[in-house]
Amino acid sequence: MRPFYRLLSHLKNYKLLLAGNIACNVLMVLFSVVSIPAIIPFLNILLDQQPMVAEAPSSALSTNNFTEYVNFWLSQVIAEQGKRRALMYACGAIVVLYFLRNLFRYLSQFFLAPVRNGIVRDIRQQLYEKTIALPLSYFSEERKGDLLSRMSADVQEIESSILNVLVSIIREPLMIVGALSFMIYVSPSMTLFVLGLLLFTGLVIGQLGKMLKKQSREVQQRLGALVAMMEEGISGLRIIKGFNAEKFQSEHFKKENNAYRRILVRLLWRKDLSSPLTEFLGVATVAVLIWYGYGEVQKGGLTVATFFAMLYAFFSMIEPAKIFSSAYYNVQKGMAAVERIESVFNAGLKIEERKDALPITNFNNCIEYRNVSFHYNDDIRTALQDISLKVPRGKIVALVGASGAGKSTLVDLLPRFHDVINGEVLLDGVNIKNYRLHDLRALLGIVTQEPVLFNDTIFNNIAFGMEHATHEEVENAARIANAHDFILETENGYDTNIGDRGVKLSGGQRQRLTIARAVLKNPPILILDEATSALDSEAEKLVQDALDKLMKNRTSIVIAHRLSTIQHASEIVVMKEGRIIEQGSHEVLMKRKGEYQKLVKLQTF
């Protein structure tokens, strides 16, 4: 139940709206309940059984006195104006009561709408903020499509299954209690039949609800897998087409899609059972009430009008009971989505900042990896083992090695995308865990191997994370990155939208935009993973020139794939299977005729 209480905790932000909703629900129920005995005078007049009261009742407040007062007033109207006028007044009272009932019913929904949608907005916002705060290691264990499903489908499921029935959870029980109170007042013995039905129905619905919750969890998991397949299919479309795998991928998706349909159908079968089951049990009870009530009328224990009012009260309970049982099912169904979202909220951040973390604004001396070892989560294989490396200020260190040697893992430790298992990473002699995380990352510029761009304008992509950058500063950064000329050739210059992941640009243009972004940030430390994608000679020359400008007068750690970059590095670090096996300048390492020489000859950086 903890996830459900967490969900309800969002209500505190909407206290006034919620109070308005509850007040309107109470008034709606009040007028609904009052409308039940209001039909008694109407029926009495029609059946010519209206009791004639000659004297006004006492002024004491009680249900009996109120009934006697209504009877006295109607007696006066009948005596002075006739039964037709009295019937008109009775009908008018019923119309007014139903108008007020439906007015407050609408107002309750009016107040609830911003509450319901506001909570969905808050949950989605918190889920997004939590997601981007999670460490990179979390995403190696979870499918991206499944996370997208939780942020979209699961959040929407909460809105439709739980928040949509908030009004039912409050209003329908009040309506049932009000109708039951009237029935108990009129005939306690007849009411026992109703209570017996409600108890039996509650047991049946409770059992089905448990089954529904379990199946709902499976449905949401299947949907997450389905969305993950969609995302993978769109992202890998080039490979799917290139390998003529459209049919294979389509069959794979069809299998998953059919599995989702089957379990969803079974879920809906159970869910749709609640309303007809409740109605059937209600009709069965009506039959018993009619049989029992007939005996009471014959014995004189009830008038015909009062008996019909009892039946009306019971029918007034059937619809709320149906709605409430459906609401119970929906809550059980939605709880599966709540628990899936809660699992994201409960995921540990792992990369935590100390409360007494130190501020840092400059880099003055040296980056040092001291006896660093690292492995990914439950993977027993060591990604880095006993790494010791110093990167002096202003120097360029090139990391080379075959794929899987640990180069990317090594550089990911510096911005604390991961934390070391053993050893420590130092910046100016201080463990980076002691620094404020925001300050530490502010010192770093990162250019990834695969350009990361967003579906936005060129200007906003270059100025990403730097809200106060001026147009002049962005343009200057683009000039340094050799991007200004091609930007001016686009449709709207710096205001041109580049599409999803920069799809409207060439590979070289995308790389130059990411370089311009790093130039604009102007960090003292640069982490560069050179692109290995094939570019034409002109594009490669422009990119290489932009990188040379970017690295000038900066401390750079480069995962190098170009021989030109490696040769100009202050020091070359050769890695293999998570270890540093060679270290030195290009000339020194070539003379050793070791692993580095093999990599150079094979051009496998």
XYZ file of C-alpha atoms in Angstrom:
605
model
C 0.000 0.000 0.000
C 2.989 2.314 0.334
C 2.995 3.231 -3.392
C -0.721 4.096 -3.121
C -0.103 6.374 -0.130
C 2.742 8.009 -2.060
C 0.304 8.658 -4.890
C -2.242 10.182 -2.528
C 0.475 12.393 -1.014
C 0.278 14.489 -4.189
C -3.202 15.605 -3.107
C -1.732 18.013 -0.557
C -0.833 20.380 -3.416
C -4.504 20.683 -4.341
C -6.181 21.092 -0.951
C -8.611 23.858 -1.939
C -9.745 22.136 -5.130
C -10.092 18.847 -3.275
C -12.102 20.535 -0.515
C -14.421 21.989 -3.169
C -14.823 18.549 -4.718
C -15.630 16.891 -1.382
C -18.088 19.647 -0.413
C -19.915 19.331 -3.741
C -19.985 15.538 -3.427
C -21.485 15.778 0.056
C -24.153 18.205 -1.179
C -24.846 16.027 -4.209
C -25.330 12.983 -1.948
C -27.457 15.029 0.454
C -29.892 16.073 -2.277
C -29.866 12.516 -3.689
C -30.798 11.021 -0.321
C -33.451 13.683 0.376
C -35.009 12.935 -3.020
C -35.752 9.354 -1.864
C -38.371 10.190 0.814
C -39.542 13.083 -1.376
C -41.362 10.600 -3.604
C -43.511 9.371 -0.690
C -45.891 12.407 -0.685
C -45.998 12.183 -4.490
C -47.064 8.507 -4.350
C -49.461 9.082 -1.446
C -51.299 11.754 -3.411
C -51.427 9.558 -6.543
C -52.699 6.566 -4.544
C -55.060 8.731 -2.510
C -53.325 7.674 0.704
C -51.963 11.049 1.818
C -52.503 11.302 5.608
C -54.432 14.445 6.542
C -52.846 16.259 9.494
C -54.963 18.989 11.066
C -52.485 20.326 13.637
C -48.954 21.579 13.086
C -46.269 19.429 14.776
C -44.035 20.722 17.563
C -40.978 22.805 16.657
C -38.509 20.173 17.961
C -35.998 19.007 15.342
C -36.496 15.343 14.436
C -37.154 13.194 11.381
C -40.686 12.416 12.584
C -41.506 16.091 13.099
C -40.139 16.943 9.629
C -42.318 14.224 8.056
C -45.343 15.407 10.040
C -44.681 18.998 8.969
C -44.581 17.965 5.279
C -47.830 16.028 5.752
C -49.441 19.014 7.560
C -48.398 21.396 4.780
C -49.692 19.079 2.046
C -52.945 18.609 3.983
C -53.418 22.383 4.010
C -52.693 22.599 0.259
C -55.102 19.751 -0.535
C -57.834 21.279 1.636
C -57.448 24.782 0.200
C -56.251 24.228 -3.406
C -56.989 20.596 -4.241
C -54.936 17.456 -4.914
C -53.796 18.571 -8.375
C -52.055 21.650 -6.946
C -50.507 19.540 -4.133
C -49.239 17.056 -6.739
C -47.732 19.936 -8.714
C -45.857 21.111 -5.602
C -44.604 17.561 -4.929
C -43.383 17.246 -8.528
C -41.747 20.677 -8.314
C -39.888 19.669 -5.148
C -38.563 16.536 -6.862
C -37.421 18.548 -9.929
C -35.616 21.100 -7.728
C -33.910 18.346 -5.725
C -32.691 16.615 -8.885
C -31.527 19.911 -10.391
C -29.455 20.660 -7.281
C -28.176 17.082 -7.191
C -26.881 17.262 -10.780
C -25.562 20.804 -10.362
C -23.317 19.721 -7.494
C -22.423 16.549 -9.378
C -21.061 18.686 -12.227
C -19.287 21.050 -9.821
C -17.596 18.101 -8.111
C -16.150 17.041 -11.481
C -15.264 20.666 -12.243
C -13.094 20.842 -9.109
C -11.639 17.358 -9.658
C -10.431 17.821 -13.261
C -7.432 20.088 -12.416
C -6.581 17.855 -9.435
C -6.535 14.688 -11.515
C -4.526 16.121 -14.392
C -2.275 18.114 -12.069
C -1.245 14.950 -10.222
C -0.492 13.215 -13.532
C 1.658 16.188 -14.539
C 3.490 16.109 -11.188
C 4.157 12.365 -11.383
C 5.405 12.594 -14.964
C 7.665 15.543 -14.054
C 9.092 13.776 -10.996
C 9.593 10.587 -12.985
C 11.479 12.462 -15.711
C 13.654 14.274 -13.170
C 14.371 10.989 -11.390
C 15.210 9.284 -14.686
C 17.788 11.856 -15.764
C 19.274 11.830 -12.237
C 19.850 8.059 -12.287
C 23.392 6.781 -12.923
C 24.285 5.432 -16.357
C 24.617 1.951 -14.872
C 20.842 1.865 -14.295
C 20.182 2.118 -18.028
C 22.451 -0.807 -18.787
C 20.015 -2.997 -16.824
C 16.706 -1.507 -18.018
C 15.378 -1.375 -21.570
C 14.928 2.190 -22.761
C 11.559 1.385 -24.322
C 10.275 -0.046 -21.037
C 11.263 3.179 -19.260
C 9.449 5.191 -21.929
C 6.392 3.004 -21.359
C 6.476 3.763 -17.643
C 6.696 7.505 -18.321
C 3.833 7.458 -20.823
C 1.515 4.431 -20.674
C 1.893 3.696 -16.947
C 1.388 7.326 -15.936
C -1.672 7.504 -18.188
C -2.944 4.263 -16.636
C -2.781 5.936 -13.217
C -4.869 8.822 -14.539
C -7.536 6.607 -16.105
C -7.603 3.808 -13.529
C -7.023 5.528 -10.188
C -7.360 9.305 -10.348
C -10.420 9.044 -12.573
C -12.243 7.108 -9.837
C -11.254 9.360 -6.934
C -14.696 10.926 -7.102
C -16.301 7.459 -6.986
C -14.298 6.419 -3.946
C -15.625 9.444 -2.058
C -19.123 9.882 -3.472
C -20.497 6.394 -3.999
C -19.930 5.138 -0.416
C -21.657 8.289 0.875
C -24.589 7.583 -1.423
C -24.796 3.961 -0.258
C -24.633 5.000 3.411
C -27.336 7.632 2.879
C -29.705 5.216 1.139
C -29.022 2.528 3.749
C -29.749 4.998 6.547
C -33.161 5.723 5.050
C -33.882 2.010 4.655
C -32.840 1.244 8.238
C -35.093 4.059 9.451
C -38.058 2.696 7.497
C -37.554 -1.064 7.970
C -34.489 -2.514 9.735
C -35.532 -6.089 8.943
C -35.727 -5.485 5.189
C -32.363 -3.752 5.291
C -30.711 -6.944 6.559
C -31.251 -8.500 3.132
C -29.431 -5.595 1.522
C -26.515 -5.807 3.944
C -26.222 -9.537 3.301
C -26.004 -8.888 -0.428
C -23.385 -6.166 0.001
C -21.250 -8.451 2.163
C -21.440 -11.295 -0.355
C -20.752 -8.961 -3.284
C -17.786 -7.441 -1.468
C -16.212 -10.866 -0.932
C -16.644 -11.830 -4.596
C -15.305 -8.513 -5.876
C -12.369 -8.605 -3.466
C -11.296 -12.025 -4.734
C -11.570 -10.990 -8.377
C -9.709 -7.757 -7.592
C -6.644 -9.664 -6.376
C -6.536 -11.620 -9.623
C -6.984 -8.406 -11.607
C -4.023 -6.681 -9.937
C -1.707 -9.582 -10.741
C -2.769 -9.653 -14.392
C -2.511 -5.856 -14.661
C 1.141 -6.038 -13.661
C 1.755 -8.571 -16.431
C -0.088 -6.350 -18.939
C 2.066 -3.318 -18.087
C 5.249 -5.394 -18.347
C 4.177 -6.725 -21.733
C 3.371 -3.209 -22.913
C 6.797 -2.038 -21.747
C 8.442 -4.807 -23.771
C 6.313 -3.858 -26.779
C 7.292 -0.174 -26.594
C 10.936 -1.222 -26.196
C 10.683 -3.223 -29.422
C 9.128 -0.231 -31.202
C 11.943 2.033 -30.023
C 14.614 -0.486 -31.032
C 12.980 -0.979 -34.420
C 12.910 2.740 -35.197
C 16.441 3.338 -33.879
C 17.840 0.355 -35.785
C 15.906 0.890 -39.003
C 19.054 1.335 -41.085
C 20.419 -2.037 -39.926
C 17.051 -3.781 -40.282
C 16.790 -2.662 -43.907
C 20.470 -3.269 -44.612
C 20.221 -6.895 -43.480
C 16.834 -7.478 -45.159
C 15.445 -8.266 -41.713
C 12.070 -6.536 -42.093
C 10.151 -9.825 -42.124
C 12.120 -11.266 -39.217
C 11.616 -8.124 -37.124
C 7.939 -7.952 -38.073
C 7.367 -11.578 -37.000
C 9.208 -10.963 -33.742
C 7.024 -7.902 -33.068
C 3.882 -9.828 -34.086
C 4.650 -12.520 -31.519
C 5.078 -9.950 -28.734
C 2.029 -7.992 -29.898
C -0.186 -11.106 -29.842
C 1.054 -12.036 -26.366
C 0.109 -8.536 -25.155
C -3.332 -8.841 -26.765
C -4.039 -12.229 -25.158
C -3.244 -11.130 -21.627
C -5.086 -7.815 -22.123
C -8.228 -9.649 -23.285
C -8.141 -11.885 -20.195
C -7.738 -8.792 -18.030
C -10.714 -7.043 -19.650
C -12.884 -10.158 -19.281
C -12.398 -10.050 -15.536
C -12.717 -6.271 -15.331
C -15.965 -6.208 -17.317
C -17.450 -8.875 -15.050
C -17.790 -6.492 -12.095
C -20.665 -4.323 -13.336
C -23.040 -7.078 -14.594
C -22.261 -9.213 -11.539
C -23.206 -6.358 -9.221
C -26.366 -5.646 -11.207
C -27.419 -9.321 -11.196
C -26.975 -9.605 -7.447
C -28.921 -6.364 -7.061
C -31.869 -7.597 -9.118
C -31.899 -10.852 -7.145
C -32.173 -8.827 -3.957
C -34.972 -6.690 -5.426
C -36.961 -9.867 -6.003
C -36.474 -10.809 -2.342
C -37.387 -7.276 -1.232
C -40.608 -7.309 -3.268
C -41.596 -10.665 -1.802
C -40.740 -9.592 1.746
C -42.173 -6.089 1.345
C -45.482 -7.409 0.073
C -45.911 -9.258 3.364
C -45.096 -6.086 5.339
C -47.669 -4.085 3.355
C -50.291 -6.777 3.878
C -49.626 -6.737 7.628
C -49.842 -2.937 7.696
C -46.212 -2.484 8.705
C -45.557 -0.384 5.594
C -47.670 1.787 3.345
C -47.500 1.207 -0.398
C -45.773 4.574 -0.892
C -43.176 3.821 1.784
C -42.543 0.388 0.267
C -41.948 1.917 -3.158
C -39.641 4.450 -1.527
C -37.697 1.507 -0.045
C -37.381 -0.034 -3.503
C -36.324 3.332 -4.913
C -33.714 3.647 -2.166
C -32.362 0.216 -3.010
C -32.231 0.996 -6.729
C -30.425 4.210 -5.783
C -27.777 1.993 -4.192
C -27.315 -0.386 -7.140
C -25.724 2.154 -9.494
C -23.286 3.517 -6.851
C -22.443 -0.080 -5.899
C -21.740 -0.909 -9.571
C -19.611 2.213 -9.962
C -17.783 1.540 -6.706
C -17.051 -2.076 -7.646
C -15.764 -0.944 -11.064
C -13.697 1.703 -9.279
C -12.234 -0.981 -7.027
C -11.273 -3.033 -10.072
C -9.745 0.022 -11.743
C -7.713 0.861 -8.645
C -6.363 -2.698 -8.544
C -5.537 -2.449 -12.248
C -3.856 0.927 -11.777
C -1.836 -0.239 -8.771
C 0.264 -2.399 -11.089
C 1.250 0.767 -12.974
C 1.900 2.586 -9.677
C 4.255 -0.177 -8.541
C 6.176 -0.109 -11.848
C 6.652 3.648 -11.516
C 7.527 3.289 -7.838
C 10.361 0.917 -8.769
C 11.969 3.803 -10.689
C 11.495 6.204 -7.775
C 13.047 3.642 -5.429
C 16.084 3.061 -7.629
C 19.207 4.183 -5.784
C 21.064 7.160 -7.192
C 24.410 5.568 -6.228
C 26.221 8.727 -7.357
C 25.588 10.786 -4.234
C 26.960 14.161 -3.213
C 28.305 14.647 0.279
C 26.471 17.150 2.453
C 29.758 18.959 3.134
C 30.930 18.782 -0.496
C 33.547 21.348 -1.499
C 33.014 23.973 -4.194
C 35.475 24.064 -7.100
C 35.706 26.676 -9.846
C 39.191 26.160 -11.323
C 41.537 23.381 -12.358
C 45.141 24.217 -11.510
C 47.381 21.190 -11.306
C 46.690 17.580 -12.193
C 44.133 14.813 -12.732
C 45.182 11.548 -11.126
C 43.776 8.022 -11.252
C 45.259 6.241 -8.252
C 45.007 2.421 -8.083
C 41.561 2.513 -9.667
C 39.507 -0.655 -10.169
C 35.941 -0.863 -11.427
C 33.305 -3.344 -12.562
C 29.704 -2.884 -13.668
C 27.115 -3.819 -11.041
C 26.807 -7.609 -10.745
C 29.262 -8.285 -13.575
C 32.116 -10.269 -12.039
C 34.411 -9.263 -14.896
C 36.642 -6.326 -14.042
C 36.314 -3.408 -16.466
C 39.330 -1.582 -14.963
C 42.025 -3.085 -12.791
C 44.606 -1.195 -10.746
C 44.812 1.838 -13.038
C 47.276 4.572 -12.063
C 47.600 7.577 -14.352
C 48.437 11.285 -14.082
C 47.241 13.946 -16.514
C 49.067 17.262 -15.864
C 47.308 20.534 -16.607
C 47.588 21.594 -20.244
C 48.629 18.165 -21.526
C 46.903 15.902 -24.052
C 46.678 12.240 -23.091
C 45.548 9.814 -25.798
C 43.939 6.528 -24.773
C 44.326 3.765 -27.346
C 43.416 0.107 -27.380
C 41.074 -2.410 -28.930
C 37.338 -2.220 -28.365
C 36.466 -3.305 -24.816
C 39.851 -2.327 -23.391
C 38.209 0.025 -20.848
C 38.929 3.418 -22.425
C 35.361 4.788 -22.221
C 34.938 3.425 -18.697
C 38.115 5.219 -17.607
C 36.969 8.639 -18.848
C 33.425 8.103 -17.481
C 34.852 8.001 -13.953
C 36.049 11.622 -14.122
C 32.572 13.267 -14.406
C 31.319 10.610 -11.968
C 29.011 8.875 -14.403
C 30.207 5.898 -12.350
C 32.117 5.758 -9.069
C 35.235 3.657 -8.594
C 35.007 0.351 -6.725
C 38.573 0.599 -5.421
C 41.119 3.403 -5.479
C 40.298 7.048 -6.117
C 40.207 9.742 -8.771
C 41.851 13.010 -7.709
C 41.526 16.530 -9.059
C 44.210 18.906 -7.785
C 45.005 16.343 -5.096
C 41.417 16.076 -3.786
C 39.156 13.048 -4.267
C 36.462 14.069 -6.768
C 33.814 12.581 -4.438
C 34.544 15.485 -2.088
C 33.575 18.100 -4.679
C 30.103 19.359 -5.509
C 28.897 17.305 -8.441
C 27.589 20.305 -10.386
C 30.870 22.198 -9.922
C 32.938 19.190 -10.983
C 31.002 18.674 -14.203
C 31.101 22.409 -14.930
C 34.887 22.036 -15.390
C 34.450 19.373 -18.055
C 33.622 19.575 -21.729
C 32.474 16.315 -23.288
C 32.447 15.475 -26.990
C 31.081 11.984 -27.572
C 31.889 9.600 -30.395
C 28.288 9.614 -31.576
C 27.065 13.240 -31.734
C 24.242 13.820 -29.235
C 21.856 16.431 -30.608
C 18.253 17.310 -29.811
C 15.169 18.033 -31.894
C 15.627 21.785 -31.605
C 17.289 24.710 -33.364
C 20.995 24.890 -34.153
C 21.337 27.783 -31.695
C 19.742 25.862 -28.828
C 21.840 22.782 -29.529
C 25.082 24.760 -29.361
C 23.916 26.704 -26.286
C 22.624 23.537 -24.588
C 22.968 23.866 -20.804
C 24.097 27.503 -21.106
C 20.875 29.497 -20.837
C 22.456 32.939 -20.913
C 24.643 32.461 -23.997
C 24.361 35.354 -26.451
C 24.030 35.028 -30.205
C 27.499 36.506 -30.618
C 29.030 33.897 -28.292
C 27.255 31.044 -30.069
C 28.335 32.333 -33.473
C 31.948 32.683 -32.314
C 31.912 29.086 -31.023
C 30.503 27.914 -34.356
C 33.279 29.740 -36.242
C 35.965 28.046 -34.147
C 34.286 24.673 -34.797
C 34.171 25.350 -38.578
C 30.377 25.213 -38.427
C 29.386 28.831 -39.113
C 29.473 28.612 -42.921
C 27.228 25.566 -43.267
C 24.856 26.983 -40.625
C 24.303 30.104 -42.735
C 23.471 27.892 -45.712
C 20.571 26.244 -43.859
C 17.003 27.483 -44.287
C 16.815 29.657 -41.165
C 20.450 29.860 -40.128
C 20.921 29.440 -36.402
C 17.133 29.126 -35.973
C 16.924 26.045 -38.209
C 15.441 22.954 -36.565
C 17.778 20.003 -37.146
C 15.246 17.215 -36.538
C 15.398 14.194 -34.261
C 19.047 13.598 -33.259
C 20.149 16.032 -35.970
C 18.857 13.846 -38.794
C 18.726 16.819 -41.196
C 22.508 17.280 -40.993
C 25.409 15.245 -42.325
C 27.711 13.295 -40.006
C 30.462 15.904 -40.195
C 28.027 18.755 -39.553
C 26.640 17.011 -36.482
C 30.138 16.488 -35.104
C 31.052 20.128 -35.625
C 27.938 21.253 -33.730
C 28.942 19.134 -30.723
C 32.433 20.622 -30.917
C 30.918 24.128 -31.021
C 28.917 23.251 -27.903
C 32.135 22.321 -26.079
C 33.868 25.490 -27.330
C 31.027 27.652 -25.996
C 31.251 26.024 -22.575
C 34.991 26.800 -22.583
C 35.958 24.162 -19.992
C 39.512 23.756 -18.663
C 39.273 19.966 -19.083
C 38.151 18.219 -22.264
C 36.994 14.617 -22.619
C 36.946 13.655 -26.284
C 35.891 10.391 -27.862
C 36.867 10.771 -31.506
C 34.319 9.659 -34.067
C 35.156 6.596 -36.140
C 32.406 7.131 -38.699
C 33.558 7.407 -42.277
C 33.642 11.008 -43.505
C 34.728 12.359 -46.834
C 38.191 13.909 -46.865
C 36.920 17.503 -46.787
C 34.554 16.868 -43.864
C 37.247 14.982 -41.943
C 39.689 17.833 -42.472
C 37.159 20.369 -41.130
C 36.367 18.174 -38.116
C 40.043 17.553 -37.346
C 40.828 21.265 -37.614
C 37.935 22.035 -35.244
C 39.213 19.445 -32.759
C 42.722 20.876 -32.884
C 41.339 24.329 -32.069
C 39.211 22.869 -29.277
C 42.114 21.040 -27.606
C 44.485 23.993 -27.822
C 45.562 25.171 -24.335
C 43.258 22.649 -22.641
C 43.865 19.563 -20.561
C 42.510 16.819 -22.789
C 41.850 13.115 -22.353
C 41.199 11.708 -25.806
C 39.965 8.283 -26.816
C 41.901 8.494 -30.048
C 41.031 6.859 -33.361
C 43.123 9.026 -35.702
C 46.876 8.612 -35.986
C 47.266 12.385 -36.348
C 45.687 12.951 -32.938
C 47.770 10.227 -31.321
C 51.060 11.544 -32.702
C 50.399 15.041 -31.317
C 49.472 13.767 -27.836
C 51.729 14.610 -24.891
C 51.445 11.002 -23.773
C 49.896 7.842 -25.168
C 48.300 5.293 -22.845
C 47.800 1.817 -24.311
C 45.037 -0.228 -22.639
C 44.136 -3.903 -22.871
C 41.518 -5.833 -20.886
C 41.117 -3.050 -18.330
C 44.835 -2.527 -17.685
C 47.480 -0.032 -18.800
C 50.114 -2.107 -20.596
C 52.193 0.635 -22.271
C 52.714 4.337 -21.758
C 54.874 6.967 -23.478
C 55.241 9.107 -26.600
C 54.587 7.869 -30.137
C 58.290 7.545 -30.934
C 59.134 5.729 -27.703
C 56.278 3.248 -28.033
C 57.053 2.495 -31.683
C 60.634 1.627 -30.726
C 59.384 -0.877 -28.124
C 57.651 -2.872 -30.854
C 54.879 -3.879 -28.482
C 51.094 -3.671 -28.479
C 51.079 -0.048 -29.641
C 53.112 -0.830 -32.745
C 50.649 -3.605 -33.624
C 47.714 -1.191 -33.270
C 49.423 1.390 -35.483
C 50.210 -1.133 -38.197
C 46.681 -2.528 -38.140
C 45.106 0.953 -37.663
C 42.813 -0.559 -34.975
C 42.412 2.213 -32.465
